[in-house]
PDB file of C-alpha atoms and ligand atoms in Angstrom:
ATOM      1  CA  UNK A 112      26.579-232.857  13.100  1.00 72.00           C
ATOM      2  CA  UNK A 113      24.164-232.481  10.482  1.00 86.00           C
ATOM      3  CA  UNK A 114      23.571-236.050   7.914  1.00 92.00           C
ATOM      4  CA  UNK A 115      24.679-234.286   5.144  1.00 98.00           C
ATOM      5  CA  UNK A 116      26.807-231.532   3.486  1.00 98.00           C
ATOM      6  CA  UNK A 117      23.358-229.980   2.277  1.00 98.00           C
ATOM      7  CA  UNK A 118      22.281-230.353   6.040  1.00 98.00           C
ATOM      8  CA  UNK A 119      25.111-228.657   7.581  1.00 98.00           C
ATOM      9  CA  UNK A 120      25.198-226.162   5.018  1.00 98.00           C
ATOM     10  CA  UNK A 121      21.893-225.519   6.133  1.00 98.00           C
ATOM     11  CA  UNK A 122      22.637-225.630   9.885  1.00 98.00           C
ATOM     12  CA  UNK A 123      25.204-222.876   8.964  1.00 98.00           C
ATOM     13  CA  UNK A 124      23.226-220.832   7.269  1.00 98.00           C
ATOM     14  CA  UNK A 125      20.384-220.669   9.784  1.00 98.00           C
ATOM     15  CA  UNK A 126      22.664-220.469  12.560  1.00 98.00           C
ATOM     16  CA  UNK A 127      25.077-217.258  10.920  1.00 98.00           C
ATOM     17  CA  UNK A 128      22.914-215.681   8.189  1.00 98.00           C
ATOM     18  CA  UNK A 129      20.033-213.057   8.993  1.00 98.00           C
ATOM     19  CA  UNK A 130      16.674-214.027   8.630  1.00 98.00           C
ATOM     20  CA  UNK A 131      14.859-212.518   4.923  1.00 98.00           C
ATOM     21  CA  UNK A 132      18.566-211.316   3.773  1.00 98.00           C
ATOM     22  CA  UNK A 133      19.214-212.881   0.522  1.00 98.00           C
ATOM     23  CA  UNK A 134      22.661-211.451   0.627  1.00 98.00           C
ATOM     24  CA  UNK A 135      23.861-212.349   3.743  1.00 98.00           C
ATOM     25  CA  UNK A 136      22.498-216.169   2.951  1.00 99.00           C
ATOM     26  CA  UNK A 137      24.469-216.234  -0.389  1.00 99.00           C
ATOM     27  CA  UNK A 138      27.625-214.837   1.922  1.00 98.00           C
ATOM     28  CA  UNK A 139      26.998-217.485   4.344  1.00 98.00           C
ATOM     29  CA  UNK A 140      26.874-220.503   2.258  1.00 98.00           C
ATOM     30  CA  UNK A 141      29.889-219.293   0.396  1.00 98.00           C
ATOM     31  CA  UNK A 142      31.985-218.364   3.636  1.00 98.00           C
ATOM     32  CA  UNK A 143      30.700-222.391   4.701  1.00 98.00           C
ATOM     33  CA  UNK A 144      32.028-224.118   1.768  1.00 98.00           C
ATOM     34  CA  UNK A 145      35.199-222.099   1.495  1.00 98.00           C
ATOM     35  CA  UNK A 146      36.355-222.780   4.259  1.00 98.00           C
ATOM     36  CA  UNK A 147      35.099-225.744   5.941  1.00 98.00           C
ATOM     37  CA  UNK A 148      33.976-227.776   3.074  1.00 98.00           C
ATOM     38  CA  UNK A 149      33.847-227.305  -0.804  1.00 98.00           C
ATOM     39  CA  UNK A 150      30.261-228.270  -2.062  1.00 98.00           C
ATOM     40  CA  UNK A 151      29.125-227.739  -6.069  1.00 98.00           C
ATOM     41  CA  UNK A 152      27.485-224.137  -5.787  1.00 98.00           C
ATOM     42  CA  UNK A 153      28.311-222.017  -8.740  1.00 98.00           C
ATOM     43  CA  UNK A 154      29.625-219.905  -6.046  1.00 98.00           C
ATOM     44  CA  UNK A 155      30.678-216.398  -5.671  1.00 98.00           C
ATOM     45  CA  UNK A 156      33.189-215.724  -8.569  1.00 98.00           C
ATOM     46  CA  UNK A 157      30.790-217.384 -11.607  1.00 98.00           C
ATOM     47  CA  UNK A 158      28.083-215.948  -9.590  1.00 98.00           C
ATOM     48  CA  UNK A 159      28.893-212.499 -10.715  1.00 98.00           C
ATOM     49  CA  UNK A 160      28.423-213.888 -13.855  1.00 98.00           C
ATOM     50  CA  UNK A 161      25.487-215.489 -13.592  1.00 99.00           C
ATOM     51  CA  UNK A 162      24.403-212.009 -11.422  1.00 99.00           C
ATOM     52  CA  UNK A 163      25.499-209.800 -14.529  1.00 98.00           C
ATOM     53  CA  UNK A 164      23.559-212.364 -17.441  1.00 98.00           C
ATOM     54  CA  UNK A 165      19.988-212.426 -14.945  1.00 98.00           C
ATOM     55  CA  UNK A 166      20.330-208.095 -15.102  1.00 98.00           C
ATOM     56  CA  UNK A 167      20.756-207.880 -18.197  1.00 98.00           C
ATOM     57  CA  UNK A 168      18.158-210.089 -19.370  1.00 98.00           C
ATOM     58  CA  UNK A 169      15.728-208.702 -17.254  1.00 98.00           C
ATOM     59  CA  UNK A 170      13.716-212.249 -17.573  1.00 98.00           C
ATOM     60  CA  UNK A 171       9.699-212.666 -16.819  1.00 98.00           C
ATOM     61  CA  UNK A 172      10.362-216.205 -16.675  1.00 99.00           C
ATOM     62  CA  UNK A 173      13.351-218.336 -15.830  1.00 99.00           C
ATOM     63  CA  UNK A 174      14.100-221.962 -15.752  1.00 99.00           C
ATOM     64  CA  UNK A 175      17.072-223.709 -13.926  1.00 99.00           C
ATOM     65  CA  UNK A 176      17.927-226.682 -14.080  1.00 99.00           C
ATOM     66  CA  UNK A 177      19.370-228.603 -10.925  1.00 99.00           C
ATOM     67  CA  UNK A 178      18.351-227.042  -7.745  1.00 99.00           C
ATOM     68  CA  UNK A 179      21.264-228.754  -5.080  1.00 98.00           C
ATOM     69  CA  UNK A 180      21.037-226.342  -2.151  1.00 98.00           C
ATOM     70  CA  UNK A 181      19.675-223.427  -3.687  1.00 98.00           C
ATOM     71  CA  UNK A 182      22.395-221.261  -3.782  1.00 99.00           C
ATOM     72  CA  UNK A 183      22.517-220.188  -8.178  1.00 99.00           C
ATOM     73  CA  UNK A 184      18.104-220.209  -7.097  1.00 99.00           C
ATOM     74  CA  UNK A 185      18.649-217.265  -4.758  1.00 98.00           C
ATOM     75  CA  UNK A 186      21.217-215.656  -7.177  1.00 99.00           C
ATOM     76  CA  UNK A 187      18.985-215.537  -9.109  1.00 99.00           C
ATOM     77  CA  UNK A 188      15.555-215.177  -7.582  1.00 98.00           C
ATOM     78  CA  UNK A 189      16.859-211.623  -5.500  1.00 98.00           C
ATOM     79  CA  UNK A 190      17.715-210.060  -9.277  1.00 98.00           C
ATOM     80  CA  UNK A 191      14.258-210.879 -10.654  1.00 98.00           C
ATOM     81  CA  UNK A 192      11.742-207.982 -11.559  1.00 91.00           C
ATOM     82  CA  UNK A 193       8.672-207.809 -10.120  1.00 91.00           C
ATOM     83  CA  UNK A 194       6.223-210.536 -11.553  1.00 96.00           C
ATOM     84  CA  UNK A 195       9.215-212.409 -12.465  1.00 98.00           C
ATOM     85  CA  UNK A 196       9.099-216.488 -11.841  1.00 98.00           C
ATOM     86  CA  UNK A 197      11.649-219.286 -11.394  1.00 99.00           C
ATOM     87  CA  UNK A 198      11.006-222.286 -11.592  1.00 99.00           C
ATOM     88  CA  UNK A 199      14.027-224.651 -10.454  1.00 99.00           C
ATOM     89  CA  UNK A 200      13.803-228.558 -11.527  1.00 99.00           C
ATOM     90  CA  UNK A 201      15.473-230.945  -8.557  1.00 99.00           C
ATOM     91  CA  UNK A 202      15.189-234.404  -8.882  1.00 99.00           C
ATOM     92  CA  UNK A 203      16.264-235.080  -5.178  1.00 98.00           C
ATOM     93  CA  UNK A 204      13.917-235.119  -2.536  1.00 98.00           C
ATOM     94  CA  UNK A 205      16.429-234.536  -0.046  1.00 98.00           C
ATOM     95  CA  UNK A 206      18.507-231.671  -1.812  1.00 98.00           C
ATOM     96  CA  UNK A 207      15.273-229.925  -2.790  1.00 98.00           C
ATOM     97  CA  UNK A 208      14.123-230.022   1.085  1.00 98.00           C
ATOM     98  CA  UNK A 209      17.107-228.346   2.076  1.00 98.00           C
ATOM     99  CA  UNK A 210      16.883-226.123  -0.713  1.00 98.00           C
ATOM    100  CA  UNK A 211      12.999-225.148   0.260  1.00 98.00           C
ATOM    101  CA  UNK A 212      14.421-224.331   3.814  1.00 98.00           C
ATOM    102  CA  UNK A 213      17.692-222.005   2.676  1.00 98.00           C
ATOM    103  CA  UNK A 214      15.088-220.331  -0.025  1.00 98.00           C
ATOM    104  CA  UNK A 215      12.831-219.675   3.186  1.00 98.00           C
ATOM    105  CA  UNK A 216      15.726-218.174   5.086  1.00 98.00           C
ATOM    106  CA  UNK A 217      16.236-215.699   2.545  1.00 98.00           C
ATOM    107  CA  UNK A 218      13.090-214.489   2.156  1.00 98.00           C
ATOM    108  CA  UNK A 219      12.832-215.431  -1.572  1.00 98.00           C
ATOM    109  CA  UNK A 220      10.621-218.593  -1.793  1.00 92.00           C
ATOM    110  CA  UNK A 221       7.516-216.603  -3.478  1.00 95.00           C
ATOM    111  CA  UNK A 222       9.261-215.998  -6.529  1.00 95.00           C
ATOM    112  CA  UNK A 223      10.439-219.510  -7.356  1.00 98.00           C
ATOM    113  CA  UNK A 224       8.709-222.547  -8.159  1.00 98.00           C
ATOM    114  CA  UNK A 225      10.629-226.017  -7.010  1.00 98.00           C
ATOM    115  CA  UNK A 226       9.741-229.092  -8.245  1.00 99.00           C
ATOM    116  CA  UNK A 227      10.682-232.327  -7.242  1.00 99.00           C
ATOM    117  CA  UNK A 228      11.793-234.647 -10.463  1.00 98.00           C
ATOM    118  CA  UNK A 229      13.815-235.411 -13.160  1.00 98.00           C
ATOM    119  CA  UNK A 230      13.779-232.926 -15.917  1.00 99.00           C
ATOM    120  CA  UNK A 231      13.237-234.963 -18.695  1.00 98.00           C
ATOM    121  CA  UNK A 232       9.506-235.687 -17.059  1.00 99.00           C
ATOM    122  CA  UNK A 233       8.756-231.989 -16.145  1.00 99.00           C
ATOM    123  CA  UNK A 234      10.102-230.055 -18.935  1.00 99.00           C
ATOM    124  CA  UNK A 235       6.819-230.884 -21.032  1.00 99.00           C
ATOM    125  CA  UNK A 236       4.865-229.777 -18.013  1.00 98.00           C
ATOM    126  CA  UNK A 237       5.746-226.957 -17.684  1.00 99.00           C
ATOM    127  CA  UNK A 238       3.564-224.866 -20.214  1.00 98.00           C
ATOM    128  CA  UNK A 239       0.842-226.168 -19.148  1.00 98.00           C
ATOM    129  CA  UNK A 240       1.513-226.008 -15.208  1.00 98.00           C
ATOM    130  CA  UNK A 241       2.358-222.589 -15.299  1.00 98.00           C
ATOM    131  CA  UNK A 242      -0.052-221.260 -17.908  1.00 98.00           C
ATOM    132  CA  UNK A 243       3.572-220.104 -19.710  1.00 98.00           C
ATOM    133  CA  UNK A 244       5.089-219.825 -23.503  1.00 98.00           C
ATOM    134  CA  UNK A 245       8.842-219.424 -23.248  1.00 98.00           C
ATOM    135  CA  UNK A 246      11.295-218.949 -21.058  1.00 99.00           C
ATOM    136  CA  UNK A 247      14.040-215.645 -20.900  1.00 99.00           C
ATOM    137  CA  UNK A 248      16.355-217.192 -19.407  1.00 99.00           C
ATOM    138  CA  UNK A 249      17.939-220.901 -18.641  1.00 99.00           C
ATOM    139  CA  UNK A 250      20.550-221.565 -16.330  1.00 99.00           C
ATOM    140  CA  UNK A 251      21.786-225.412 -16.439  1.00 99.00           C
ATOM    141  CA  UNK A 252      23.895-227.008 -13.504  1.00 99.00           C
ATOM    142  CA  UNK A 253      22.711-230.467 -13.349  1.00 98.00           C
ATOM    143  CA  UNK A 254      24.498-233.579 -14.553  1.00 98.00           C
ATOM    144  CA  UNK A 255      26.816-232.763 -17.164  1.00 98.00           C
ATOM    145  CA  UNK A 256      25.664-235.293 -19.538  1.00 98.00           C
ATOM    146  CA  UNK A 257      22.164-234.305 -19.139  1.00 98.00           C
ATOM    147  CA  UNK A 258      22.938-231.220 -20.438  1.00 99.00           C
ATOM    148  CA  UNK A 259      22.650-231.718 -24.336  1.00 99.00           C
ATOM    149  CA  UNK A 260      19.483-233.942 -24.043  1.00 99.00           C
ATOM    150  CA  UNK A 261      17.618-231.324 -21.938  1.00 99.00           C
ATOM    151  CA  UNK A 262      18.432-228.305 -24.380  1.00 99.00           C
ATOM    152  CA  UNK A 263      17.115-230.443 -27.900  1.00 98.00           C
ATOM    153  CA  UNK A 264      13.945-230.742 -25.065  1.00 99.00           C
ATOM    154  CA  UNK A 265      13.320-227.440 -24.560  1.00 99.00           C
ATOM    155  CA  UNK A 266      13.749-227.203 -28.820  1.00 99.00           C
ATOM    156  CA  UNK A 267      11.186-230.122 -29.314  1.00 98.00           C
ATOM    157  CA  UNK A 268       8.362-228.686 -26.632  1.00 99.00           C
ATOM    158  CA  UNK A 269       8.917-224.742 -27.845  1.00 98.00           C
ATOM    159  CA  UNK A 270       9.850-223.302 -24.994  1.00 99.00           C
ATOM    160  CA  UNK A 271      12.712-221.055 -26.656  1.00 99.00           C
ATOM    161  CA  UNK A 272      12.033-217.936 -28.403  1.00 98.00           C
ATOM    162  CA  UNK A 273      14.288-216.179 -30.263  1.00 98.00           C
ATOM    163  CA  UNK A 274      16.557-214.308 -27.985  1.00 98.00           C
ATOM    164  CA  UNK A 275      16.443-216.570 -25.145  1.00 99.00           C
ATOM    165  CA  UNK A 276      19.510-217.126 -23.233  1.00 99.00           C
ATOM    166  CA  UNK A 277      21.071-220.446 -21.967  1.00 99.00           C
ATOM    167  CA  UNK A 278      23.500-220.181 -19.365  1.00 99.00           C
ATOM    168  CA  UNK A 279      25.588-223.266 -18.367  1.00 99.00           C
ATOM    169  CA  UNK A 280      28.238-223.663 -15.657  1.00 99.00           C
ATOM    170  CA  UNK A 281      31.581-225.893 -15.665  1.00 98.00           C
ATOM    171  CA  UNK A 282      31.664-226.068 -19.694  1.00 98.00           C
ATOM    172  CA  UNK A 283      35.592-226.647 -18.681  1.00 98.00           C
ATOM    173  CA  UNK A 284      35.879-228.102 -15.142  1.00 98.00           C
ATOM    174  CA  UNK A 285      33.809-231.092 -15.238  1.00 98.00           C
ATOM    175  CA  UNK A 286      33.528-230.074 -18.381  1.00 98.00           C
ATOM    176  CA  UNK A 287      30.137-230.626 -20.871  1.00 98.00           C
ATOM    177  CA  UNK A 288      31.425-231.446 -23.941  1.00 98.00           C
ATOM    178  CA  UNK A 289      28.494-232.440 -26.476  1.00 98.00           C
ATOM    179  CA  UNK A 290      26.856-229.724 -25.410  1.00 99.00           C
ATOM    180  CA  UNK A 291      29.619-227.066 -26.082  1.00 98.00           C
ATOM    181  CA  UNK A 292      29.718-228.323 -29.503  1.00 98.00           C
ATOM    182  CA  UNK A 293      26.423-228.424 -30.033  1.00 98.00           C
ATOM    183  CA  UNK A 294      25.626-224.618 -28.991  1.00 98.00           C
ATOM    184  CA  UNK A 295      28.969-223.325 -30.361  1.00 98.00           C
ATOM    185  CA  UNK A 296      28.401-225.392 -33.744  1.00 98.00           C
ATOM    186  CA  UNK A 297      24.365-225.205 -34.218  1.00 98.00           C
ATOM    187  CA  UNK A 298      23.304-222.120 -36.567  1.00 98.00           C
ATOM    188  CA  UNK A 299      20.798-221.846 -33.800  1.00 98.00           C
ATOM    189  CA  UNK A 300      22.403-220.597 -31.182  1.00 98.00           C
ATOM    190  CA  UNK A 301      24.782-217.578 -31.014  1.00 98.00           C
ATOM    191  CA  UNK A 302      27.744-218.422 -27.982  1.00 98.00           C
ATOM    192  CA  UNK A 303      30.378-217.231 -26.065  1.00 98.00           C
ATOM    193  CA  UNK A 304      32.249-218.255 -23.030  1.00 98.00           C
ATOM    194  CA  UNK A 305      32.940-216.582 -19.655  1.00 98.00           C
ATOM    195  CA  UNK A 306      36.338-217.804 -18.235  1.00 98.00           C
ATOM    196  CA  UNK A 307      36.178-217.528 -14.766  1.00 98.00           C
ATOM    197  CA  UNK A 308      37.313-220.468 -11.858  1.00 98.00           C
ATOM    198  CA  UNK A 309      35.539-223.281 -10.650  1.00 98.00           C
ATOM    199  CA  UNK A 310      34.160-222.736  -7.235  1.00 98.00           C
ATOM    200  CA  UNK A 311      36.152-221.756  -3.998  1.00 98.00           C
ATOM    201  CA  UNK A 312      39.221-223.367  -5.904  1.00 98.00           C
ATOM    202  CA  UNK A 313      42.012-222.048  -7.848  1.00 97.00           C
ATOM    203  CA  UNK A 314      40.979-224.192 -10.726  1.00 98.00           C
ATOM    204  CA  UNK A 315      39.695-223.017 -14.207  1.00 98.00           C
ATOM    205  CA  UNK A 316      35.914-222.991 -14.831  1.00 98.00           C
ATOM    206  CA  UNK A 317      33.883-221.557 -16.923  1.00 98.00           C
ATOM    207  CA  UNK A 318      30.423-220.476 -18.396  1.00 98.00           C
ATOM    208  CA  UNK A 319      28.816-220.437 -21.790  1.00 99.00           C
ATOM    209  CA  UNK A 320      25.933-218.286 -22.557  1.00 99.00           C
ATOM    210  CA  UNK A 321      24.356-219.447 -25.680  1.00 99.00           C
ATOM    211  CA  UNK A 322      21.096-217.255 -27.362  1.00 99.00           C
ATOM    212  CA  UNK A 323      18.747-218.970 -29.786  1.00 99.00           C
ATOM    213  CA  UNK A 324      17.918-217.741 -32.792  1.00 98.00           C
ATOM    214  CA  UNK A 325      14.891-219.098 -33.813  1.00 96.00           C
TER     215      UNK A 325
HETATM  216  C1  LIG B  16      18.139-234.804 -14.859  1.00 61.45           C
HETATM  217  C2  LIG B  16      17.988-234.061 -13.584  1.00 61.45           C
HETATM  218  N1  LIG B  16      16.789-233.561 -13.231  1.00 61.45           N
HETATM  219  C3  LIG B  16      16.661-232.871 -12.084  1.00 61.45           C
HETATM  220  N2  LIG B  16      17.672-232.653 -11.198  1.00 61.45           N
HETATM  221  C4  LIG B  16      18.875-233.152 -11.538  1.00 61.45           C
HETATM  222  C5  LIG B  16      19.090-233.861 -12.731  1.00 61.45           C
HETATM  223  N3  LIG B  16      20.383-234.218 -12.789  1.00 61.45           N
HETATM  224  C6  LIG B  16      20.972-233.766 -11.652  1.00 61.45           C
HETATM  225  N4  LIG B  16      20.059-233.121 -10.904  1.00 61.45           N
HETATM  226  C7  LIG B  16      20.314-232.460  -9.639  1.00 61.45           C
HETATM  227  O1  LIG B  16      21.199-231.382  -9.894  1.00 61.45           O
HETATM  228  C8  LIG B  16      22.284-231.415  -8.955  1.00 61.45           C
HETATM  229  C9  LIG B  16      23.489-231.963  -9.658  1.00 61.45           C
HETATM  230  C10 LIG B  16      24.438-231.162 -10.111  1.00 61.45           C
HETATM  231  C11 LIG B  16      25.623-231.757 -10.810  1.00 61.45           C
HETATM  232  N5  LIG B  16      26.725-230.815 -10.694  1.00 61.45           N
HETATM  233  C12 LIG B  16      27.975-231.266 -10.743  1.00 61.45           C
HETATM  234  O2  LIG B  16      28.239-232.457 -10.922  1.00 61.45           O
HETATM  235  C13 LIG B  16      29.082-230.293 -10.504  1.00 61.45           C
HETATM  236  C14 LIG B  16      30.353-230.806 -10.220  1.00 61.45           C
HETATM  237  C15 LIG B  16      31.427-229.947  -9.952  1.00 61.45           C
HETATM  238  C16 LIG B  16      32.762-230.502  -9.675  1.00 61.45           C
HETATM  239  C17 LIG B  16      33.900-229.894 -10.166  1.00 61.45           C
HETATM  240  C18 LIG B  16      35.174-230.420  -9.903  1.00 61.45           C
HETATM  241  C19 LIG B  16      35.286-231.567  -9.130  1.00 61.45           C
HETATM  242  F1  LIG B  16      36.481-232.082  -8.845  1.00 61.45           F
HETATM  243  C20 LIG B  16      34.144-232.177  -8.613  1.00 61.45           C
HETATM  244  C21 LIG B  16      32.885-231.659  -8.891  1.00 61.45           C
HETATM  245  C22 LIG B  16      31.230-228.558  -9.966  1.00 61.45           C
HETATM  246  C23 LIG B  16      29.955-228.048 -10.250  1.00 61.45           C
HETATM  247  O3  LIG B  16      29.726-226.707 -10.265  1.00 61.45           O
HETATM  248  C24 LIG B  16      28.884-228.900 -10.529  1.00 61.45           C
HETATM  249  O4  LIG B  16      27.665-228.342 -10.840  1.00 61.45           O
HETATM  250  C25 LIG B  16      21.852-232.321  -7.861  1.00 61.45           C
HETATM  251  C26 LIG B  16      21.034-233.350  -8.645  1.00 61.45           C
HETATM  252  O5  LIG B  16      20.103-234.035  -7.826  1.00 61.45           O
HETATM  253 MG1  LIG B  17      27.900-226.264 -11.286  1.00 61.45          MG
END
């Protein structure tokens, strides 16, 4: 049942996870999609990762990029001092509905902004919208090729301040080449990978956390 994977994820998780427990949604979805179908959440072992970056950043605001079900947003969001703000940029209407609904589930949907669109078009919004400067902390998972053209973005409208970290999954597996080069070859940027295995799979994956400079 359920239209879509994002719909029976969904279905899952409000049939199996409690109510306004972050941690038992996150253990849901992951339980879901390894072992009754794979779907593209950063998932539990690059989550860690992604866990271990958002603590030790300690961000006011965060930006990610890519929404899909809302799993890497409630990562995320459940780390976040208080005050903190996420704001998550999904270009699917029907993605960032189910994402509004697993969000809600978990109890964490006043701490994160989602808005519907392509990043390109909101990224120059956002100061404005959110009466913001810069961000702490980005985390990227949309399409790979977007990648590069949405980082020389948030260059061009200022929203990276010295010491901000990127974070971007599946450098290897898709893979985002431009952009590794870029951030591993620009004096702007400071970067290092985190080896780790692509979701639910025994497959190598990675992520590259990249700081500007200034
Ligand atoms: C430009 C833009 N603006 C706003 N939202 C955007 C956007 N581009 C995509 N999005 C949204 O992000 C989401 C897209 C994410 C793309 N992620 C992927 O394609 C992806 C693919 C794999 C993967 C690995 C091995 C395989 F064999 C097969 C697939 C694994 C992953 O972790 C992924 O994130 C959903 C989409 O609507
Ligand atoms: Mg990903």
């Amino acid at each position: 049942s359920g239209k879509s994977r994002p719909m029976r994820i969904l279905q899952y998780v409000q049939n199996t996870a409690v109510q306004g427990d972050a941690n038992s949604v996150i253990s849901a979805v992951d339980s879901y999609c390894a072992n009754v179908e794979w779907a593209m959440n950063v998932g539990d072992k690059k989550g860690e990762i992604l866990d271990a970056v958002v603590l030790d950043v300690r961000p006011r605001w965060v930006l990610e990029l890519g929404t899909y079900c809302g799993y890497s947003t409630m990562r995320i969001a459940r780390l976040l001092p208080p005050g903190a703000r996420l704001i998550t940029l999904e270009m699917n209407h029907h993605y960032a509905q189910v994402a509004k609904q697993i969000l809600g589930h978990a109890g964490l949907d006043s701490q994160v902004d989602l808005l519907v669109g392509a990043s390109s078009a909101l990224i120059p919004q956002l100061k404005k919208k959110f009466d913001m400067d810069k961000f702490d902390l980005v985390f990227i998972d949309h399409w790979k090729t977007s990648y590069l053209p949405d980082t020389k973005l948030l260059e061009e409208c200022d929203l990276l301040a010295s010491g901000t970290v990127l974070l971007a999954d599946n450098v290897t597996c898709p893979g985002a080449p431009e952009y590794l080069h870029y951030v591993r070859n620009s004096p702007r940027y400071k970067s290092l990978y985190f080896p780790s295995q692509l979701e639910y799979l025994r497959v190598e994956d990675g992520m590259e956390k990249s700081v500007f400079l200034g």
